[in-house]
XYZ file of C-alpha atoms in Angstrom:
656
model
C -10.452 13.538 -15.812
C -8.313 12.823 -12.790
C -9.619 10.070 -10.497
C -8.106 11.606 -7.447
C -8.239 15.027 -5.947
C -5.173 17.059 -4.885
C -6.659 17.621 -1.416
C -7.894 14.821 0.780
C -11.243 14.951 2.448
C -9.613 15.758 5.739
C -7.930 18.818 4.397
C -4.947 19.754 2.241
C -1.999 17.621 3.229
C 1.697 18.400 2.859
C 3.058 18.139 -0.658
C 3.471 14.399 -1.362
C 7.156 14.708 -2.093
C 7.853 16.054 1.383
C 7.725 12.467 2.648
C 9.998 11.094 -0.065
C 13.507 11.819 -1.231
C 13.488 12.556 -4.944
C 16.122 10.676 -6.875
C 16.505 8.006 -4.216
C 17.084 4.448 -5.371
C 14.002 2.280 -5.225
C 13.849 -0.092 -2.287
C 11.729 -2.412 -4.398
C 13.009 -5.901 -5.166
C 12.091 -5.085 -8.751
C 15.816 -4.585 -9.351
C 16.391 -8.219 -8.315
C 15.681 -11.469 -10.152
C 11.933 -11.780 -9.362
C 10.667 -9.123 -11.741
C 7.050 -9.088 -12.786
C 7.060 -9.565 -16.590
C 4.236 -6.988 -16.898
C 6.514 -4.278 -15.588
C 8.645 -4.002 -18.733
C 6.345 -5.344 -21.452
C 5.588 -2.176 -23.428
C 2.778 -3.866 -25.334
C 0.727 -3.901 -22.114
C 0.750 -0.090 -21.806
C -0.806 2.683 -23.834
C 1.737 3.629 -26.521
C 3.848 6.704 -25.822
C 6.060 6.798 -28.943
C 5.731 6.379 -32.693
C 7.735 3.159 -32.409
C 5.292 1.720 -29.876
C 2.374 2.632 -32.157
C 4.125 0.925 -35.096
C 4.563 -2.264 -33.067
C 0.809 -2.282 -32.521
C 0.250 -1.820 -36.253
C -1.331 1.619 -35.868
C -1.023 4.175 -38.611
C -2.938 6.723 -36.529
C -4.281 6.974 -33.008
C -7.952 7.795 -32.516
C -7.228 9.906 -29.438
C -3.945 11.276 -28.097
C -3.729 12.317 -24.454
C -1.218 14.851 -23.173
C -0.499 14.519 -19.461
C 1.349 16.764 -17.028
C 2.202 13.707 -14.905
C 4.494 10.824 -15.663
C 2.565 7.922 -17.188
C 1.792 5.468 -14.394
C -0.614 2.741 -15.495
C -2.539 2.714 -12.241
C -6.168 3.620 -11.374
C -4.987 6.510 -9.187
C -3.586 8.422 -12.178
C -6.170 10.237 -14.275
C -4.624 9.986 -17.729
C -4.259 6.216 -17.317
C -7.908 5.899 -16.276
C -9.222 7.941 -19.202
C -6.947 6.135 -21.640
C -7.967 2.695 -20.401
C -11.680 3.563 -20.422
C -11.501 4.780 -24.009
C -9.457 1.725 -24.952
C -12.124 -0.540 -23.422
C -14.659 1.086 -25.755
C -12.614 0.183 -28.814
C -10.584 3.341 -29.386
C -6.870 3.485 -30.162
C -5.443 5.704 -27.439
C -1.874 6.996 -27.165
C -0.403 9.144 -24.438
C 2.356 11.756 -24.332
C 3.441 12.233 -20.715
C 5.084 15.493 -19.656
C 5.797 16.882 -23.142
C 8.527 19.468 -23.529
C 6.768 22.761 -24.259
C 9.948 24.882 -24.419
C 11.844 23.461 -27.425
C 10.805 22.903 -31.031
C 7.608 21.191 -29.790
C 8.627 17.814 -31.225
C 6.766 16.039 -28.380
C 3.529 17.583 -29.620
C 4.224 16.424 -33.188
C 5.750 12.973 -32.736
C 2.503 10.982 -32.732
C 0.903 13.048 -35.464
C -2.741 13.974 -35.765
C -5.388 11.890 -33.953
C -8.441 10.714 -35.858
C -10.912 12.151 -33.302
C -9.419 14.586 -30.772
C -6.651 15.513 -28.352
C -7.206 15.144 -24.621
C -5.361 17.300 -22.096
C -4.934 16.086 -18.520
C -2.639 18.451 -16.610
C -2.110 16.085 -13.672
C -3.632 14.523 -10.583
C -2.588 17.541 -8.530
C -3.268 21.187 -9.291
C -0.219 22.495 -11.129
C 0.086 25.640 -9.026
C -0.171 23.803 -5.715
C 2.348 21.385 -7.181
C 4.754 24.191 -8.100
C 4.440 26.701 -5.267
C 4.236 26.800 -1.481
C 1.574 28.706 0.450
C 3.985 31.679 0.429
C 4.204 31.504 -3.380
C 7.767 30.189 -3.234
C 8.855 27.763 -5.919
C 9.089 24.143 -4.843
C 12.225 22.248 -5.783
C 10.621 18.903 -6.528
C 7.607 17.326 -8.201
C 6.201 14.105 -6.767
C 4.605 13.113 -10.088
C 7.859 13.216 -12.080
C 10.567 10.516 -12.253
C 13.255 11.255 -9.707
C 11.040 13.935 -8.204
C 12.562 16.360 -10.710
C 11.054 19.839 -10.852
C 10.266 21.614 -14.106
C 8.723 18.830 -16.177
C 5.445 20.709 -16.603
C 4.524 24.377 -17.043
C 2.289 26.455 -14.824
C -1.313 25.884 -15.963
C -0.591 22.961 -18.335
C -4.189 22.974 -19.609
C -3.684 26.460 -21.043
C -0.174 25.814 -22.365
C -0.828 22.393 -23.900
C -4.127 23.366 -25.529
C -2.560 26.505 -26.978
C 0.276 24.559 -28.576
C -2.028 21.857 -29.944
C -4.404 24.404 -31.468
C -1.488 26.232 -33.065
C -0.182 23.003 -34.612
C -3.534 21.369 -35.423
C -6.172 24.133 -35.509
C -8.943 21.879 -36.844
C -8.532 19.051 -34.283
C -10.755 19.314 -31.178
C -8.972 19.740 -27.831
C -10.820 18.505 -24.749
C -9.365 19.208 -21.315
C -10.133 17.580 -18.005
C -8.648 16.928 -14.593
C -8.472 18.930 -11.405
C -7.139 22.108 -13.043
C -9.918 22.516 -15.598
C -12.570 21.168 -13.244
C -11.983 23.793 -10.565
C -11.579 26.664 -13.023
C -14.743 26.103 -15.015
C -16.209 29.466 -13.898
C -14.625 32.757 -12.897
C -12.310 32.112 -9.971
C -9.796 33.766 -7.704
C -6.237 32.853 -8.654
C -4.006 33.113 -5.594
C -0.755 32.948 -7.543
C -1.509 36.017 -9.650
C -3.704 37.555 -6.926
C -6.443 38.243 -9.436
C -9.903 37.152 -10.493
C -9.621 35.133 -13.679
C -12.362 34.088 -16.084
C -13.288 30.502 -16.807
C -10.262 28.597 -18.077
C -12.227 28.190 -21.311
C -11.794 31.910 -21.977
C -8.149 31.830 -20.881
C -7.190 28.985 -23.219
C -7.780 27.561 -26.691
C -9.476 24.333 -25.606
C -12.785 23.528 -27.293
C -14.418 21.931 -24.272
C -13.637 20.885 -20.741
C -14.868 17.972 -18.689
C -15.221 18.566 -14.978
C -15.320 15.974 -12.261
C -14.784 12.275 -12.876
C -14.608 12.108 -16.644
C -15.142 8.513 -17.768
C -18.749 8.795 -18.910
C -18.378 12.224 -20.500
C -15.252 11.354 -22.490
C -16.751 8.136 -23.854
C -19.936 9.937 -24.927
C -17.900 12.673 -26.618
C -15.738 10.105 -28.415
C -18.851 8.248 -29.611
C -20.488 11.378 -30.988
C -17.371 12.809 -32.627
C -16.751 9.375 -34.130
C -20.312 9.467 -35.495
C -19.507 12.668 -37.377
C -20.810 15.358 -35.005
C -18.695 18.485 -34.735
C -17.446 19.493 -31.317
C -19.301 22.821 -31.676
C -22.624 21.043 -32.110
C -22.302 18.897 -28.976
C -23.899 20.961 -26.222
C -25.774 18.529 -24.009
C -23.225 16.094 -22.545
C -23.319 16.180 -18.722
C -20.225 17.412 -16.879
C -18.974 19.404 -19.844
C -18.460 23.137 -20.214
C -17.841 25.216 -23.328
C -17.882 28.759 -24.700
C -20.894 29.493 -26.859
C -22.889 32.162 -28.640
C -26.091 30.476 -27.450
C -28.297 32.236 -24.923
C -29.784 30.821 -21.705
C -33.325 29.682 -22.364
C -34.309 26.897 -19.980
C -36.576 27.569 -17.009
C -34.239 25.603 -14.770
C -31.089 27.316 -16.052
C -29.188 29.531 -13.617
C -27.549 32.671 -14.989
C -24.584 33.755 -12.881
C -23.212 37.263 -12.622
C -20.901 37.904 -15.564
C -17.137 37.787 -15.223
C -17.008 41.540 -15.786
C -19.552 42.142 -13.013
C -17.555 39.918 -10.664
C -14.387 41.886 -11.379
C -16.145 45.118 -10.461
C -17.950 43.775 -7.389
C -16.543 40.969 -5.238
C -19.964 40.265 -3.758
C -21.094 39.104 -7.217
C -18.304 36.551 -7.263
C -19.265 35.456 -3.757
C -22.914 34.942 -4.742
C -21.821 33.056 -7.854
C -19.807 30.641 -5.767
C -22.787 29.845 -3.572
C -24.880 28.942 -6.614
C -22.082 26.863 -8.157
C -21.433 24.923 -4.948
C -25.116 24.217 -4.363
C -25.614 22.970 -7.930
C -22.442 20.863 -7.786
C -23.758 19.101 -4.692
C -27.319 18.511 -5.851
C -28.408 15.103 -7.046
C -30.013 16.760 -10.091
C -28.351 20.089 -10.744
C -29.184 22.902 -13.141
C -27.306 24.157 -16.168
C -25.178 27.224 -15.327
C -24.368 30.170 -17.582
C -21.825 32.929 -17.110
C -21.281 35.682 -19.624
C -17.601 36.303 -20.306
C -16.849 39.021 -22.824
C -19.340 38.651 -25.661
C -19.934 34.929 -25.163
C -21.317 32.633 -22.492
C -19.629 29.855 -20.587
C -22.209 27.070 -20.445
C -21.793 24.387 -17.771
C -23.930 21.281 -17.999
C -24.953 19.582 -14.729
C -23.199 16.529 -13.335
C -24.114 12.973 -14.166
C -25.872 11.059 -11.392
C -23.358 9.233 -9.211
C -21.856 6.099 -10.703
C -23.504 2.791 -9.919
C -21.279 0.047 -8.441
C -21.286 -1.639 -11.847
C -20.085 1.533 -13.564
C -17.329 2.318 -11.104
C -16.250 -1.337 -11.057
C -15.910 -1.222 -14.837
C -13.436 1.660 -14.496
C -11.326 0.053 -11.761
C -11.371 -3.445 -13.291
C -9.581 -2.404 -16.479
C -6.234 -4.111 -17.257
C -3.904 -1.682 -15.494
C -0.380 -3.023 -15.033
C -0.166 -0.908 -11.827
C 3.411 0.095 -12.752
C 5.072 3.191 -14.237
C 5.711 2.902 -17.965
C 8.981 1.056 -18.769
C 10.401 4.257 -20.273
C 11.270 5.344 -16.719
C 13.337 2.204 -15.996
C 13.932 2.155 -12.224
C 13.539 5.883 -11.539
C 11.403 6.573 -8.493
C 8.154 8.500 -8.932
C 7.407 9.619 -5.336
C 3.624 9.915 -5.773
C 3.510 6.366 -7.107
C 5.615 5.071 -4.225
C 2.941 6.401 -1.854
C 0.030 4.534 -3.476
C 1.522 1.518 -5.244
C 0.067 -0.979 -2.736
C -3.100 0.952 -1.939
C -6.686 0.376 -3.033
C -9.250 3.153 -3.542
C -12.734 1.877 -2.617
C -15.017 4.808 -3.447
C -15.325 8.327 -4.822
C -16.983 11.461 -3.490
C -17.147 13.075 -0.065
C -20.070 14.529 1.873
C -17.909 16.276 4.468
C -18.035 19.623 2.666
C -14.937 21.081 4.354
C -14.576 24.756 3.494
C -10.986 24.414 2.280
C -11.441 21.188 0.292
C -12.164 20.726 -3.402
C -13.389 17.133 -3.437
C -17.125 17.764 -3.645
C -16.584 20.366 -6.401
C -14.707 17.717 -8.377
C -16.141 14.352 -7.343
C -19.472 15.391 -5.842
C -20.866 14.732 -2.364
C -22.744 11.523 -3.216
C -20.590 8.478 -2.581
C -20.004 6.089 -5.493
C -18.736 2.823 -4.042
C -17.157 -0.160 -5.723
C -18.504 -3.628 -5.106
C -16.727 -5.797 -2.566
C -15.845 -8.234 -5.355
C -14.088 -5.519 -7.397
C -12.112 -4.360 -4.364
C -11.010 -7.901 -3.551
C -9.955 -8.449 -7.172
C -7.695 -5.401 -6.986
C -6.234 -6.498 -3.655
C -5.449 -9.862 -5.237
C -3.744 -8.033 -8.106
C -1.641 -6.057 -5.620
C -0.503 -9.280 -3.937
C 0.895 -10.460 -7.294
C 3.148 -7.406 -7.689
C 6.824 -8.320 -7.569
C 7.596 -5.938 -4.715
C 4.626 -6.817 -2.489
C 5.655 -7.808 1.033
C 2.226 -8.600 2.472
C 1.088 -5.101 3.483
C -1.724 -3.082 1.886
C -0.769 0.532 2.552
C -4.311 1.894 2.311
C -7.844 0.591 1.998
C -9.389 4.002 1.618
C -10.818 6.790 -0.460
C -11.270 10.562 -0.300
C -12.466 9.949 3.272
C -11.474 6.469 4.352
C -14.702 5.565 6.120
C -17.448 6.881 3.820
C -17.603 3.652 1.838
C -21.177 2.593 0.906
C -22.734 5.470 2.855
C -25.519 7.814 1.840
C -29.012 8.988 2.620
C -31.629 6.617 4.001
C -34.461 8.330 2.117
C -33.136 9.057 -1.387
C -36.073 11.382 -2.121
C -34.846 13.669 0.657
C -31.347 13.552 -0.831
C -32.774 14.554 -4.213
C -34.252 17.722 -2.666
C -31.240 18.527 -0.482
C -29.026 21.543 -1.154
C -26.749 21.210 1.881
C -23.065 21.223 0.889
C -22.228 18.979 3.867
C -23.990 15.983 5.402
C -21.920 16.419 8.588
C -21.940 20.159 9.254
C -23.242 21.956 11.249
C -24.358 18.569 12.582
C -24.793 15.137 10.999
C -27.888 14.874 8.813
C -30.583 12.724 10.465
C -31.155 11.102 7.063
C -27.519 9.911 6.854
C -26.845 6.197 7.179
C -23.391 6.005 8.776
C -23.385 2.229 9.275
C -19.762 0.984 9.008
C -20.791 -2.672 8.535
C -19.875 -2.864 4.798
C -16.454 -1.423 5.606
C -15.803 -3.921 8.406
C -16.853 -6.715 6.069
C -14.226 -5.664 3.502
C -11.525 -5.343 6.169
C -12.326 -8.875 7.327
C -12.268 -10.331 3.813
C -9.005 -8.605 2.894
C -7.249 -9.639 6.085
C -8.318 -13.256 5.507
C -6.546 -13.403 2.133
C -3.541 -15.763 2.280
C -0.899 -13.292 1.086
C -2.046 -10.417 3.315
C -0.136 -9.871 6.539
C -1.774 -6.549 7.357
C -3.997 -3.931 5.750
C -3.637 -0.325 6.822
C -5.855 2.743 6.511
C -3.712 5.563 5.160
C -6.494 7.891 3.932
C -8.019 10.493 6.225
C -10.583 9.065 8.644
C -13.645 11.110 9.602
C -13.781 10.184 13.272
C -16.824 12.423 13.701
C -18.675 10.247 11.183
C -17.890 7.084 13.139
C -18.791 8.769 16.431
C -22.067 10.308 15.220
C -25.281 8.752 16.485
C -26.567 6.190 13.995
C -30.050 5.205 12.919
C -30.356 2.615 15.698
C -28.480 0.967 18.578
C -27.080 -1.734 16.304
C -25.444 0.897 14.095
C -23.956 2.648 17.128
C -22.503 -0.664 18.320
C -21.043 -1.407 14.882
C -19.468 2.037 14.702
C -17.842 1.573 18.105
C -16.522 -1.737 16.820
C -15.202 0.043 13.715
C -13.198 2.507 15.803
C -11.725 -0.282 17.904
C -10.791 -2.348 14.860
C -9.355 0.661 13.051
C -7.124 1.539 15.994
C -6.118 -1.987 16.977
C -5.601 -3.615 13.557
C -5.226 -1.054 10.783
C -2.808 1.606 12.038
C 0.767 1.464 10.828
C 2.188 2.900 14.051
C 0.769 6.378 13.419
C -2.851 7.301 12.749
C -3.274 10.639 10.964
C -6.517 12.526 11.506
C -7.459 16.125 10.819
C -9.099 18.211 13.547
C -7.627 21.227 11.633
C -8.042 23.697 14.517
C -9.028 24.065 18.164
C -11.140 27.228 17.954
C -14.872 26.569 17.637
C -15.311 29.850 15.732
C -12.666 28.894 13.166
C -13.960 25.314 12.938
C -17.455 26.583 12.131
C -16.052 28.467 9.143
C -14.057 25.371 8.183
C -17.235 23.260 8.398
C -15.475 20.937 10.812
C -16.704 19.489 14.127
C -15.792 21.078 17.443
C -12.421 20.212 18.939
C -14.142 18.427 21.806
C -14.875 15.585 19.344
C -11.183 15.187 18.636
C -10.460 15.117 22.365
C -13.079 12.406 22.779
C -11.567 10.449 19.897
C -8.121 10.779 21.464
C -9.487 9.275 24.683
C -10.851 6.337 22.671
C -7.533 5.992 20.831
C -5.523 6.020 24.061
C -7.879 3.564 25.776
C -7.783 1.044 22.920
C -4.000 1.278 22.812
C -3.777 0.554 26.549
C -6.213 -2.344 26.340
C -4.481 -3.861 23.315
C -0.959 -3.295 24.627
C -0.062 -1.017 21.715
C 2.154 2.066 21.566
C 0.773 3.890 18.565
C 0.801 7.612 17.884
C -2.074 9.879 16.965
C -0.912 12.493 14.458
C -3.264 15.477 14.054
C -3.253 17.829 11.072
C -3.748 21.557 11.626
C -4.063 24.603 9.357
C -2.943 28.147 10.150
C -4.133 31.392 8.527
C -7.486 29.922 7.519
C -10.222 32.558 7.083
C -11.544 33.504 10.502
C -8.312 32.529 12.281
C -6.434 35.188 14.210
C -3.034 35.082 15.866
C -4.630 34.616 19.279
C -6.521 31.558 17.998
C -3.188 30.023 17.023
C -1.702 30.839 20.414
C -4.571 29.034 22.099
C -4.148 26.130 19.673
C -0.514 25.855 20.763
C -1.460 25.805 24.453
C -4.264 23.285 23.986
C -2.186 20.878 21.913
C 0.721 21.218 24.361
C -1.611 20.206 27.187
C -2.474 17.126 25.096
C 1.260 16.374 24.767
C 1.496 17.000 21.016
C 4.571 18.380 19.291
C 2.919 19.233 15.974
C 4.504 18.159 12.704
C 1.662 17.720 10.177
C 0.812 21.379 9.665
C 0.490 23.888 6.866
C -0.633 27.388 6.016
C -3.944 27.775 4.262
C -3.478 27.926 0.504
C -6.379 29.441 -1.478
C -7.341 27.109 -4.318
C -10.190 27.712 -6.774
C -13.736 26.680 -5.926
C -13.673 26.440 -2.144
C -15.659 28.425 0.406
C -12.459 29.414 2.169
C -10.923 30.811 -1.011
C -14.009 32.889 -1.741
C -13.822 34.320 1.772
C -10.106 35.026 1.318
C -10.815 36.876 -1.925
C -13.984 38.774 -1.066
C -13.692 39.127 2.712
C -17.252 37.890 3.196
C -18.901 34.522 3.711
C -20.803 33.477 0.551
C -23.735 32.085 2.522
C -24.148 34.605 5.333
C -22.655 37.822 3.952
C -20.689 38.106 7.210
C -17.341 39.908 7.034
C -14.538 37.492 7.932
C -10.958 38.393 8.858
C -8.244 36.562 6.945
C -4.473 36.763 7.349
C -3.131 37.827 3.966
C 0.402 39.204 4.318
C 3.447 37.003 4.794
C 4.073 38.714 8.127
C 0.557 37.856 9.361
C 0.899 34.272 8.190
C 4.280 33.755 9.820
C 2.936 35.250 13.045
C 0.260 32.537 13.064
C 2.476 29.695 11.875
C 5.104 30.219 14.573
C 2.744 28.848 17.230
C 2.866 25.389 15.651
C 6.492 25.225 16.766
C 6.347 26.611 20.295
C 8.603 23.754 21.438
C 11.572 24.833 19.314
C 14.126 26.853 21.315
C 14.656 29.332 18.495
C 10.928 30.183 18.465
C 10.511 30.908 22.186
C 11.537 34.543 22.367
C 9.337 35.632 19.467
C 6.362 33.688 20.829
C 6.739 35.159 24.305
C 6.967 38.656 22.803
C 3.831 37.985 20.730
C 1.901 36.750 23.747
C 2.936 39.791 25.759
C 1.680 41.995 22.928
C -1.656 40.118 23.084
C -1.768 40.597 26.864
C -1.946 36.833 27.317
C 0.449 36.007 30.180
C -1.774 32.998 30.929
C -0.719 31.417 27.648
C 2.949 32.146 28.348
C 2.716 30.177 31.584
C 0.831 27.328 29.863
C 3.340 27.016 27.050
C 6.417 27.639 29.185
C 5.750 26.670 32.817
C 9.352 27.423 33.727
C 9.153 30.967 32.470
C 9.598 33.697 35.072
C 8.478 37.195 34.045
C 10.787 40.077 34.550
C 14.456 40.680 33.920
C 16.410 37.533 33.159
C 13.304 35.345 33.178
C 13.726 34.086 29.635
C 17.398 33.324 30.190
C 16.578 31.131 33.169
C 13.765 29.538 31.160
C 16.094 28.570 28.315
C 17.855 26.214 30.669
C 14.604 24.374 31.421
C 12.808 21.821 29.248
C 9.330 22.480 27.812
């Protein structure tokens, strides 16, 4: 049910709270005299307490949502979106954010029994990625909690919350959604327990899960439960999954290898993933079945992509855009990052091997109308802390707005997971004209000083040959305008690696495209008299990457004058190609055996090359390069280095 994914289209980014200081005092003028009255008017929010329900005159809520995140009434927070959508359809919706699951469970009892069902939304970010680093070390903060405080949610909230609710109210349906349930709808490798786990339906007490963007599914379920249908009898709602005693019977149904077969044979799990990814990315997918124990997990296909009218209806709801008043002036770091941003579309057709967006949002882009986007920008300008700067006009990939196939019949038959890899689809319309039009309209608004693009930009999409010369000219104009007008000092892009072999596994373009983009970036900066930085993201320990690949990455990026800072180790998350390779050792599509660094020692050996410029890393890196028999890379990284006795000592006195 979450409207945003925990990984951007350009790859998994550092934990959001790494760029914020939890507990810091807000820099917002909201603490001054010019407060927006909406900020502290509790009647404008979904109720979170019995007292707030009483003020509304409610004896009982129709639906009660339990959220692993703080309640921020903003279209980037899934529980708020689902609550507002249900509210718009006439339902009384209450929300319990971050309930305490370790005491007498009073948070689970305080609002009583809902008339229709409980909804569980564990958070906009996967709970395990939220809690643990790539080395399985516990994080000390949580960007989705007031003050950045850690420990406000359990591991796997969907399992914990649904278990408690079923224990307290065994006859009330529990429906889960969000990134956690969405990506665990079939058997999956769980990195944190280093085991293959069954569908989260079998691991929990939930009655049903909704995967992907949940507005249409949750409204249909509410309508049918309200009409008297039992949750057990509802088996045909798109984007839902459930455990059942039914048997596969449709000619178009796909029966996956059972969970038990996958546990015995990793190649079964690998083949399953291929089928699941293909069906998730088809315009008209098939129903999937997986036997788990004595029952089947049944997964209904996705809805067609939202029309502009449908997605507008979701974004145009009366969000206050503020955290609930219960938090007073405590800072919620994830909210601070997006408070003045506007999301323009959903979906991503990049298909990166390490990314979960298409599994959750699909590859077909659902774009808002220009009018809806401008209405939200106008709403942002009325916020009491707005200083004239839109932090992001973006989406999962900032520049996929309004894009798709030219011939929709070809798209309907397509099973490619990516429209950009191994090369851009000739049927893809990559015309950036609609995007430029929105930039122009936003920048012309009286209260706007500047609009920035903070989401990941697919430079390869803008550089790909278009359908005609006019499109190519527009796309060149887009790159120039992006660089000259919409960069807040630093433009972050994600080449991810320099090795062509690794990039092929990642489903990313060759590094030569990044080098070409850097030349464009540098040229536009010179011509416009700007001194902006290009900040590339890179991943170490991705399947297919060896220590020598990282050493070459260090040398190549040094030659380009980069001291890398936006980097991270690959973290296996459910339902990605890269995770399936990590688990099984083979590529799901080719059957090829792929090396993957698995031990902490192997990962650290790769990661060290990101930081070749740090004095404390030099000796270990030189020793590693000697072991690889790569003296050429030693001289490229450390030109002052002299081999032989005392060489490193003399080198330490020189600058890299």
